[in-house]
PDB file of C-alpha atoms in Angstrom:
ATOM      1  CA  UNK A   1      16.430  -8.474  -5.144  1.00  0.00           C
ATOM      2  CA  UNK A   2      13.515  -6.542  -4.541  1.00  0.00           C
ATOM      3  CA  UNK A   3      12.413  -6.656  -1.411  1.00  0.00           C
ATOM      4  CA  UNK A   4      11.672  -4.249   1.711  1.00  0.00           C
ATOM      5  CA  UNK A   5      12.157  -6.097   5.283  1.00  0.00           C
ATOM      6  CA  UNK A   6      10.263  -4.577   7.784  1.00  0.00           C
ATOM      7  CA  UNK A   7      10.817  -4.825  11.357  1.00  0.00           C
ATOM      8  CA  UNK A   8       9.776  -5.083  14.028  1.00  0.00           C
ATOM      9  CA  UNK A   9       6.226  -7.053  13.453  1.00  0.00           C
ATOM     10  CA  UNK A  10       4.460  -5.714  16.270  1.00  0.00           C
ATOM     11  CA  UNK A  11       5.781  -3.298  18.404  1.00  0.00           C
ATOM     12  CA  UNK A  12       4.049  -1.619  22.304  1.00  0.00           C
ATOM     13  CA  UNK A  13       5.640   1.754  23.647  1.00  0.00           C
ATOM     14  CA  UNK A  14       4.339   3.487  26.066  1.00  0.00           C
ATOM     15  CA  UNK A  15       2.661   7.473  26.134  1.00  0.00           C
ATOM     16  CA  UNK A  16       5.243   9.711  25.577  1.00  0.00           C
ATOM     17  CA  UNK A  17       8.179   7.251  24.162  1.00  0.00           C
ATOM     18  CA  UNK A  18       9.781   6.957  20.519  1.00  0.00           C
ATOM     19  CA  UNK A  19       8.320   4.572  18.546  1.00  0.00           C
ATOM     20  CA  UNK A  20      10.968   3.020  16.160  1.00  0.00           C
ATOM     21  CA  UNK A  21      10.450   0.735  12.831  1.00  0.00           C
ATOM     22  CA  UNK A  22      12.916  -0.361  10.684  1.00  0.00           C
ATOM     23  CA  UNK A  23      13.187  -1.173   6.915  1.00  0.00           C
ATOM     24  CA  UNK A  24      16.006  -2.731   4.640  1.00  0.00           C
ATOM     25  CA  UNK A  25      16.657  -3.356   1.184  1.00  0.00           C
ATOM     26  CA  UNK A  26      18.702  -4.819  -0.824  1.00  0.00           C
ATOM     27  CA  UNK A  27      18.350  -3.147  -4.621  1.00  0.00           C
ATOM     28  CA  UNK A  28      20.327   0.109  -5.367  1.00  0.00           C
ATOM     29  CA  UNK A  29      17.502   0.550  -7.513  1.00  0.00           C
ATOM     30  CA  UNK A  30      15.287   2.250  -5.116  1.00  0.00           C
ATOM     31  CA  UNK A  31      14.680   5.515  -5.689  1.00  0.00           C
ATOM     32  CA  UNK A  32      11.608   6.748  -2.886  1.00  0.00           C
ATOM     33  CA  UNK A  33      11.033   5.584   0.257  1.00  0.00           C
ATOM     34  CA  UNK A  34       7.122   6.202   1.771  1.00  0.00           C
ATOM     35  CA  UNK A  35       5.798   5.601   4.637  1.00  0.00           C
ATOM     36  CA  UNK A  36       2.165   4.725   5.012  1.00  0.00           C
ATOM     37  CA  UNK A  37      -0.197   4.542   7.978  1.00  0.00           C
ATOM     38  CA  UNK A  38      -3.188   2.578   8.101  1.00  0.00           C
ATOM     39  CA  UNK A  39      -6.127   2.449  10.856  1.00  0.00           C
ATOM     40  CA  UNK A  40      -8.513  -0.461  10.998  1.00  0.00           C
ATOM     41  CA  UNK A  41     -11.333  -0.324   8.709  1.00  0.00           C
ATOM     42  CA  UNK A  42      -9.310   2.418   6.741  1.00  0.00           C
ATOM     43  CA  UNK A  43      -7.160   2.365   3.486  1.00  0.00           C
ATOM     44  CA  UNK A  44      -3.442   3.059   4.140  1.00  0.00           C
ATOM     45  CA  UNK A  45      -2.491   6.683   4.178  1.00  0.00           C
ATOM     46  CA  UNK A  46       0.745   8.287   3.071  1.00  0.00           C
ATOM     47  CA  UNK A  47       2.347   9.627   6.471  1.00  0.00           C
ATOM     48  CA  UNK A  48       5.935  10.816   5.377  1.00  0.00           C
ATOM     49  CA  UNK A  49       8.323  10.171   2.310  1.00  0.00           C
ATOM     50  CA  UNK A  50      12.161  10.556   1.706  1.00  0.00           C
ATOM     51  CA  UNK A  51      14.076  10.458  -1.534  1.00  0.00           C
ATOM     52  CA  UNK A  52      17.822   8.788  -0.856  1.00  0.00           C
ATOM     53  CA  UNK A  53      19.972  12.138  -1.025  1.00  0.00           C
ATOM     54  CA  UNK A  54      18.526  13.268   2.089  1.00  0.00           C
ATOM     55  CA  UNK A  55      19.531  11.519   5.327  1.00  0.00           C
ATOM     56  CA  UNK A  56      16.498  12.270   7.608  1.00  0.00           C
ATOM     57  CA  UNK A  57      12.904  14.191   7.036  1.00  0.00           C
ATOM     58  CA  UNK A  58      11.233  15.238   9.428  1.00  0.00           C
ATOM     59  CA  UNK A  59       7.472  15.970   9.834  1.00  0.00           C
ATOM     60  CA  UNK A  60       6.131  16.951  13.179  1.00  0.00           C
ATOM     61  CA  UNK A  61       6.687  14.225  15.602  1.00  0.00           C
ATOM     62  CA  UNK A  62       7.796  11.702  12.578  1.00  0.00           C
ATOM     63  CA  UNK A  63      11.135  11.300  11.331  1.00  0.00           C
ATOM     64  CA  UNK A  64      12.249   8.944   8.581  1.00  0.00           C
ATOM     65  CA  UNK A  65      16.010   8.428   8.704  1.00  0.00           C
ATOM     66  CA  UNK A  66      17.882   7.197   5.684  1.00  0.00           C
ATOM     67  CA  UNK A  67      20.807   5.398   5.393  1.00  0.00           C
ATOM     68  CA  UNK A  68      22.245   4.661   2.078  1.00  0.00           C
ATOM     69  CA  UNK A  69      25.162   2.719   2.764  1.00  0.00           C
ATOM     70  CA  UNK A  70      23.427   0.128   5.137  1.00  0.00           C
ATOM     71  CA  UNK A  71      20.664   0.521   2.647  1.00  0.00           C
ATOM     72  CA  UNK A  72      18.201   0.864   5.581  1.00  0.00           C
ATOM     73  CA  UNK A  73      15.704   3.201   7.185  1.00  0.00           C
ATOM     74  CA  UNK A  74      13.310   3.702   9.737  1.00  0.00           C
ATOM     75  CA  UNK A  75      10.905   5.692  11.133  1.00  0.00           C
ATOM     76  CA  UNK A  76      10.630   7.555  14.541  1.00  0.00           C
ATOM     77  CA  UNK A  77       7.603   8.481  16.170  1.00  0.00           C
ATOM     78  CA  UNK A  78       8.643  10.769  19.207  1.00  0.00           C
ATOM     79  CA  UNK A  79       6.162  11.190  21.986  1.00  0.00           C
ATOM     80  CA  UNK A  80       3.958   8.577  20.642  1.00  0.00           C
ATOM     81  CA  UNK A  81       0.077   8.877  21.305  1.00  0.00           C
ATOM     82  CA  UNK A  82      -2.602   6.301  21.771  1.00  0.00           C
ATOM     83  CA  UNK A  83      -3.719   8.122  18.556  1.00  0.00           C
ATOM     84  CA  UNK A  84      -0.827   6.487  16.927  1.00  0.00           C
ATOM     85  CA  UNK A  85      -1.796   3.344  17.067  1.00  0.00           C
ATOM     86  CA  UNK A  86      -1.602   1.658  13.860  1.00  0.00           C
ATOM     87  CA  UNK A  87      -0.050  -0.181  11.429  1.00  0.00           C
ATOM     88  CA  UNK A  88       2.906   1.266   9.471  1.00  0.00           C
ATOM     89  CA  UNK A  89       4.292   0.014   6.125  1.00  0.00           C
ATOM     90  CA  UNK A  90       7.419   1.009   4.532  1.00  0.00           C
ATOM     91  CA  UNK A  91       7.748   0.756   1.023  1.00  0.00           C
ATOM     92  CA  UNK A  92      10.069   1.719  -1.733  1.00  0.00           C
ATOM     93  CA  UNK A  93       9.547   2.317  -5.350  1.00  0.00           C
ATOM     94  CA  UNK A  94      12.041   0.182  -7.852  1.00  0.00           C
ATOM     95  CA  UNK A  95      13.487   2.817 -10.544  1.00  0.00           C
ATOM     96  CA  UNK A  96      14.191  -0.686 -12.360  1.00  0.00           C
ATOM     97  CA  UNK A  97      12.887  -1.099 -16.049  1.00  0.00           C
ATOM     98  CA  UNK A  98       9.768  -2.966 -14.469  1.00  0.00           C
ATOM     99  CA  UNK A  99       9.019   0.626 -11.941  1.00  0.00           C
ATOM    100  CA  UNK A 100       6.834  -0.603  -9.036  1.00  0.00           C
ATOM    101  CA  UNK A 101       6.110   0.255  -5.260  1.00  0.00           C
ATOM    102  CA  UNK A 102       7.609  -2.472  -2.932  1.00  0.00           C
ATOM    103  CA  UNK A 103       6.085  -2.909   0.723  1.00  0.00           C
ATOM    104  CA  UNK A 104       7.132  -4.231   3.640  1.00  0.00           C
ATOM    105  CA  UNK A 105       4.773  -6.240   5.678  1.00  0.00           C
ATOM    106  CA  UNK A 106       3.824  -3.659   7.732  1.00  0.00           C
ATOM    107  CA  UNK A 107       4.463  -2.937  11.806  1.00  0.00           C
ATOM    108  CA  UNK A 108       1.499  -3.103  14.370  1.00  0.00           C
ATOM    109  CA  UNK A 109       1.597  -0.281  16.484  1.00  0.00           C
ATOM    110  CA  UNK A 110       0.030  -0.105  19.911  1.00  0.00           C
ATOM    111  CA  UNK A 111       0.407   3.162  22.204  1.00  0.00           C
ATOM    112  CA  UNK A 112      -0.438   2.734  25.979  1.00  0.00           C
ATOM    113  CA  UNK A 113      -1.925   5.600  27.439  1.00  0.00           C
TER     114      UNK A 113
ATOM    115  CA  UNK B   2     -12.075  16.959  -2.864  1.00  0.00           C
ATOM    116  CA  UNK B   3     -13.520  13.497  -3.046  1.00  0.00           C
ATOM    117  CA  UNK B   4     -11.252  10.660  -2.055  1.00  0.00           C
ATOM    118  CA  UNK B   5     -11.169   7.631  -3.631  1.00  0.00           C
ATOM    119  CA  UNK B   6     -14.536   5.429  -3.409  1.00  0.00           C
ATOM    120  CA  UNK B   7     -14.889   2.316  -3.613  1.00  0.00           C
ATOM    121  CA  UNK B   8     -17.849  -0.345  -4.051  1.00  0.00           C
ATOM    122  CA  UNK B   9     -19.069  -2.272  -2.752  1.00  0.00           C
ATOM    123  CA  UNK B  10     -17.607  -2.096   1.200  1.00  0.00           C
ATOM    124  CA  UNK B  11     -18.905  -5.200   2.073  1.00  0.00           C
ATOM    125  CA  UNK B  12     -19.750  -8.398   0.341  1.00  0.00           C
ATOM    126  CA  UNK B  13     -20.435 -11.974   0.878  1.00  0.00           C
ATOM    127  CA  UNK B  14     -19.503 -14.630  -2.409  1.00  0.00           C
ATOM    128  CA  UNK B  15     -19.527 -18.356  -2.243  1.00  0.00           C
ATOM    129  CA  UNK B  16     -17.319 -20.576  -4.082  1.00  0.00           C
ATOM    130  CA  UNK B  17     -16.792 -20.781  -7.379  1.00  0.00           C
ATOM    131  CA  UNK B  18     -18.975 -17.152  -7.506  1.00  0.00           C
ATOM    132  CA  UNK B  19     -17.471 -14.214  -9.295  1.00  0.00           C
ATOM    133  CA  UNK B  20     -17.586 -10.657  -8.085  1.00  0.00           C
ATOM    134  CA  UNK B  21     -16.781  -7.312  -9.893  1.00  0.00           C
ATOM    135  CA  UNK B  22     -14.940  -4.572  -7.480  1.00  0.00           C
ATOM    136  CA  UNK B  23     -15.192  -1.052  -8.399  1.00  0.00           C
ATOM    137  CA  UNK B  24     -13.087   2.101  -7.361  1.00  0.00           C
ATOM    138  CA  UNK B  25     -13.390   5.681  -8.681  1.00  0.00           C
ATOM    139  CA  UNK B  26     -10.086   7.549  -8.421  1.00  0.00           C
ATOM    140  CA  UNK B  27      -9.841  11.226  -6.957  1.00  0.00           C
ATOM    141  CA  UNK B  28     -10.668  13.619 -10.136  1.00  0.00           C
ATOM    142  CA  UNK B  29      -7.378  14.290 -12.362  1.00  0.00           C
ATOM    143  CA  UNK B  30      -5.810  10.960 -10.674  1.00  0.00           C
ATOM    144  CA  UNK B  31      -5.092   9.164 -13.729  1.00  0.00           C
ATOM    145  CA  UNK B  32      -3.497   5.890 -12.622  1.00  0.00           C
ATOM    146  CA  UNK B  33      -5.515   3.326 -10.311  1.00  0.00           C
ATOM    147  CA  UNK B  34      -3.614   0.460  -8.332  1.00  0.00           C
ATOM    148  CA  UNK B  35      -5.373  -2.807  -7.042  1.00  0.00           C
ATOM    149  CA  UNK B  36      -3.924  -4.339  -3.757  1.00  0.00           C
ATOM    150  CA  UNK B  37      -4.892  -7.474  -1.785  1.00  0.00           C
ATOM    151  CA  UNK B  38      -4.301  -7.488   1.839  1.00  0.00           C
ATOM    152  CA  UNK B  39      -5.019 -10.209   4.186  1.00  0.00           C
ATOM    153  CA  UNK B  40      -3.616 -10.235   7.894  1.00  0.00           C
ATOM    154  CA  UNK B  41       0.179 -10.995   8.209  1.00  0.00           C
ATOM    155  CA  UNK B  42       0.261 -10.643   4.351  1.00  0.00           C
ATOM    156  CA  UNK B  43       0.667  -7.164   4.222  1.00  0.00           C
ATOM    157  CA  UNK B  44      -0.103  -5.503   0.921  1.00  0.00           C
ATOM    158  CA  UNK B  45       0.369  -7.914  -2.489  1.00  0.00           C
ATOM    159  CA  UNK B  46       0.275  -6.091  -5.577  1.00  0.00           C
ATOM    160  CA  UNK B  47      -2.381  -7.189  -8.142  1.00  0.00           C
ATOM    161  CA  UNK B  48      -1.794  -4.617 -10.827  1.00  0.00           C
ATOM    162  CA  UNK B  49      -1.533  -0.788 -12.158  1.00  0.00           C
ATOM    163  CA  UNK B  50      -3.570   0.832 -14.686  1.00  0.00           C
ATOM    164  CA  UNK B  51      -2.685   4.300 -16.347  1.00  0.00           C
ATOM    165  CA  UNK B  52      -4.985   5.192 -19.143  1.00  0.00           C
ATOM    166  CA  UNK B  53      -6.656   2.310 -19.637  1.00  0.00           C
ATOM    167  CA  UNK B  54      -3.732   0.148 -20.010  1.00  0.00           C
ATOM    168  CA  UNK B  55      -2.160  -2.065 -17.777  1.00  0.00           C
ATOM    169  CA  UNK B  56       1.316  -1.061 -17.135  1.00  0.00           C
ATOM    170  CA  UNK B  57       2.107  -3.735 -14.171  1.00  0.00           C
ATOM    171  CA  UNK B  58       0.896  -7.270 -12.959  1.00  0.00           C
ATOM    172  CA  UNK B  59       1.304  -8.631  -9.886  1.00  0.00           C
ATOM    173  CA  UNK B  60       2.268 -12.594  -9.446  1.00  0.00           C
ATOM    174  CA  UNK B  61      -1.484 -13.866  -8.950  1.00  0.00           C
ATOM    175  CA  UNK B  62      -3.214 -16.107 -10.995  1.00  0.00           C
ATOM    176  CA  UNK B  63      -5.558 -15.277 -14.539  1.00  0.00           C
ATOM    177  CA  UNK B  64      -8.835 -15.096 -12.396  1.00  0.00           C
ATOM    178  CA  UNK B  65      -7.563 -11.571 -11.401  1.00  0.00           C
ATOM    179  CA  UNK B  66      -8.347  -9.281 -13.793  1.00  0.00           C
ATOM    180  CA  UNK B  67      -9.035  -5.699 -14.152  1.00  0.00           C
ATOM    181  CA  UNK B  68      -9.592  -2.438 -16.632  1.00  0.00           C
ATOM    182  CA  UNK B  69      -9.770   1.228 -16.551  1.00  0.00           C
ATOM    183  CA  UNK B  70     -12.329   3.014 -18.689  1.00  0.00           C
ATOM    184  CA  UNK B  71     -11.576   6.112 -20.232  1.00  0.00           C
ATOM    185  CA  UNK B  72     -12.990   8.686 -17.258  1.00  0.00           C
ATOM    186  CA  UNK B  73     -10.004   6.397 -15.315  1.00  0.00           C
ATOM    187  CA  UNK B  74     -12.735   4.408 -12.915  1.00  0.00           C
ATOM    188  CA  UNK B  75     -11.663   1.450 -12.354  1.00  0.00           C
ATOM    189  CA  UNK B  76     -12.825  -2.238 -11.754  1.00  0.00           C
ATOM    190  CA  UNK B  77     -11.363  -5.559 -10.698  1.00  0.00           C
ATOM    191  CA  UNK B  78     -12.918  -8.763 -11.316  1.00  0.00           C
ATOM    192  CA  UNK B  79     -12.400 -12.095  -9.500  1.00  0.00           C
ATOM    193  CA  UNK B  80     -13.858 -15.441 -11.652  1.00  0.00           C
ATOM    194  CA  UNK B  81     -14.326 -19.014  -9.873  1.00  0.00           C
ATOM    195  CA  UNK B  82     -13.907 -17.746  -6.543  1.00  0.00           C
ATOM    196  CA  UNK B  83     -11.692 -19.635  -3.887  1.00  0.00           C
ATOM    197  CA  UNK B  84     -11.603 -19.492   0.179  1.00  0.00           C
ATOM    198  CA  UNK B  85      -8.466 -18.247   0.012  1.00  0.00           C
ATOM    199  CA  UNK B  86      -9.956 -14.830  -1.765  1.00  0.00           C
ATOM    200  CA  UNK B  87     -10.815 -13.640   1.345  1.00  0.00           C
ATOM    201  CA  UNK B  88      -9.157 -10.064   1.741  1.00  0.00           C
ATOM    202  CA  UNK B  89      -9.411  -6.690   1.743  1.00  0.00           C
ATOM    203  CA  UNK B  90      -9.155  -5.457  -2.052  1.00  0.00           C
ATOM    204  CA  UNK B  91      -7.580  -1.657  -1.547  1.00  0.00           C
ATOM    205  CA  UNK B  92      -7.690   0.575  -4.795  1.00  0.00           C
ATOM    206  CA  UNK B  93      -5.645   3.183  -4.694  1.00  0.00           C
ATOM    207  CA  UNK B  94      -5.022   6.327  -7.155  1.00  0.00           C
ATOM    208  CA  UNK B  95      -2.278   8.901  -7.920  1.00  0.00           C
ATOM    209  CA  UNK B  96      -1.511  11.424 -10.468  1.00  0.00           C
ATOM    210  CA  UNK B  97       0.400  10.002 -12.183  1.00  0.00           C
ATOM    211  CA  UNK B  98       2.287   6.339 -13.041  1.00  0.00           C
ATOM    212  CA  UNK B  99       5.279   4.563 -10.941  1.00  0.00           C
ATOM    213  CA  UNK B 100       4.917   7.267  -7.962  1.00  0.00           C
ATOM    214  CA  UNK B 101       4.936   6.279  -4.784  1.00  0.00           C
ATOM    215  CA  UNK B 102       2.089   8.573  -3.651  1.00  0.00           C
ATOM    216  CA  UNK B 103      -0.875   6.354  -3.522  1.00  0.00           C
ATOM    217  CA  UNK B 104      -3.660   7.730  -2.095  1.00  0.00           C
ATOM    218  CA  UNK B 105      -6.085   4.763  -0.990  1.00  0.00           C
ATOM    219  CA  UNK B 106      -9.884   3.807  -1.164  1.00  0.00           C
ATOM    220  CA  UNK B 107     -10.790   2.276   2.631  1.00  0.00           C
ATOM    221  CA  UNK B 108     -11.089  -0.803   0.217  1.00  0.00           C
ATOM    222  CA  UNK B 109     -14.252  -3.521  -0.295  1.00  0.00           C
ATOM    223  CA  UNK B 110     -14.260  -6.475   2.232  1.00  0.00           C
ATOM    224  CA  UNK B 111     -14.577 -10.375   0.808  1.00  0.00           C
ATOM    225  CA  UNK B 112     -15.768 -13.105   2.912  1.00  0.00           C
ATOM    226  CA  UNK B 113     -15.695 -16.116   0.188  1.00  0.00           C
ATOM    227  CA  UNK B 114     -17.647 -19.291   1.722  1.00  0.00           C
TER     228      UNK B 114
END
């Protein structure tokens, strides 16, 4: 199966908090895991990326944490920023004979000052 | 170094119209991806070209099309337009094929009518 499940849909945290999202799949056959952020009226921009024999990444205030077993990750956004607001997509890329980039349907960010 | 650019931004079809999207990759990006998004429909895949061939197809119908030249500039074409064409057509370019390291166009805008 290849699919990414991205959750939550929408998501409001306050100034300061941790801003979680969380992704699943189902295929072994993943073999990199972006995330991308997009801003309206922009293209989507990679934020951070993991490959699946690292558990976690981290990049500044973003984490991506990897699980391999539950075949899930998720990204962490600690002291979130009204600058943050966005929408996130995680995505995976199928190392299957048919190699493609698989994205969730993204997670709509909003920050509270 | 130039991002990706693509024209137009903005444009208004009506029914049954055609329209010709264009996108010029970052220089010594040699594979160019074609996305639809449309709100709550995240990111479908329309296809992948690397060196002027197509190497992947996403699950839309033959009115979609697309080709690379050899300088890798891209365009995507749309025949007998439909309401439902409405989107946001994102190109997006990388170094190379399969990666998941897209770097995106801020994409050209449809109303169909």
């Amino acid at each position: 199966q290849q699919q990414v499940k991205q959750s939550p849909q929408s998501l409001i945290v306050q100034k300061g908090g941790i801003s979680i999202i969380n992704c699943a799949y189902e295929n072994t056959a993943f073999d990199y895991f972006p995330w991308y952020q997009q801003f309206p009226g922009k293209g989507p921009a990679l934020l951070i990326a993991i490959r699946p024999d690292v558990s976690e990444k981290k990049e500044g205030r973003f984490t991506i944490s990897f699980n391999k077993s539950a075949k899930q990750f998720s990204l962490h956004i600690m002291d979130s920023q009204p600058g943050d607001s966005a929408t996130y997509f995680c995505a995976a890329t199928y190392a299957g004979n048919n190699r493609k980039l698989i994205w969730g349907l993204g997670t709509s960010l909003a920050v509270n000052p | 170094k130039a991002g990706v650019t693509q024209t137009p931004r903005y444009l208004i079809k009506t029914r049954g119209q055609q329209v010709t999207l264009s996108c010029s990759p970052i220089s010594g990006h040699r594979s160019v991806s074609w996305y639809q998004q449309t709100p709550g429909q995240g990111l479908q895949f329309l296809f992948e070209y690397f060196s002027e061939t197509q190497r992947n197809k996403g699950n839309f119908p033959g009115r979609f099309s697309g080709r690379q030249f050899s300088n890798s500039r891209s365009e995507m074409n749309v025949s007998t337009l439909e309401l439902g064409d409405s989107a946001l057509y994102l190109c997006a370019s990388s170094r190379g094929q399969y990666t998941g390291e897209l770097f995106f166009g801020e994409g050209s805008r449809l109303t169909v009518l």
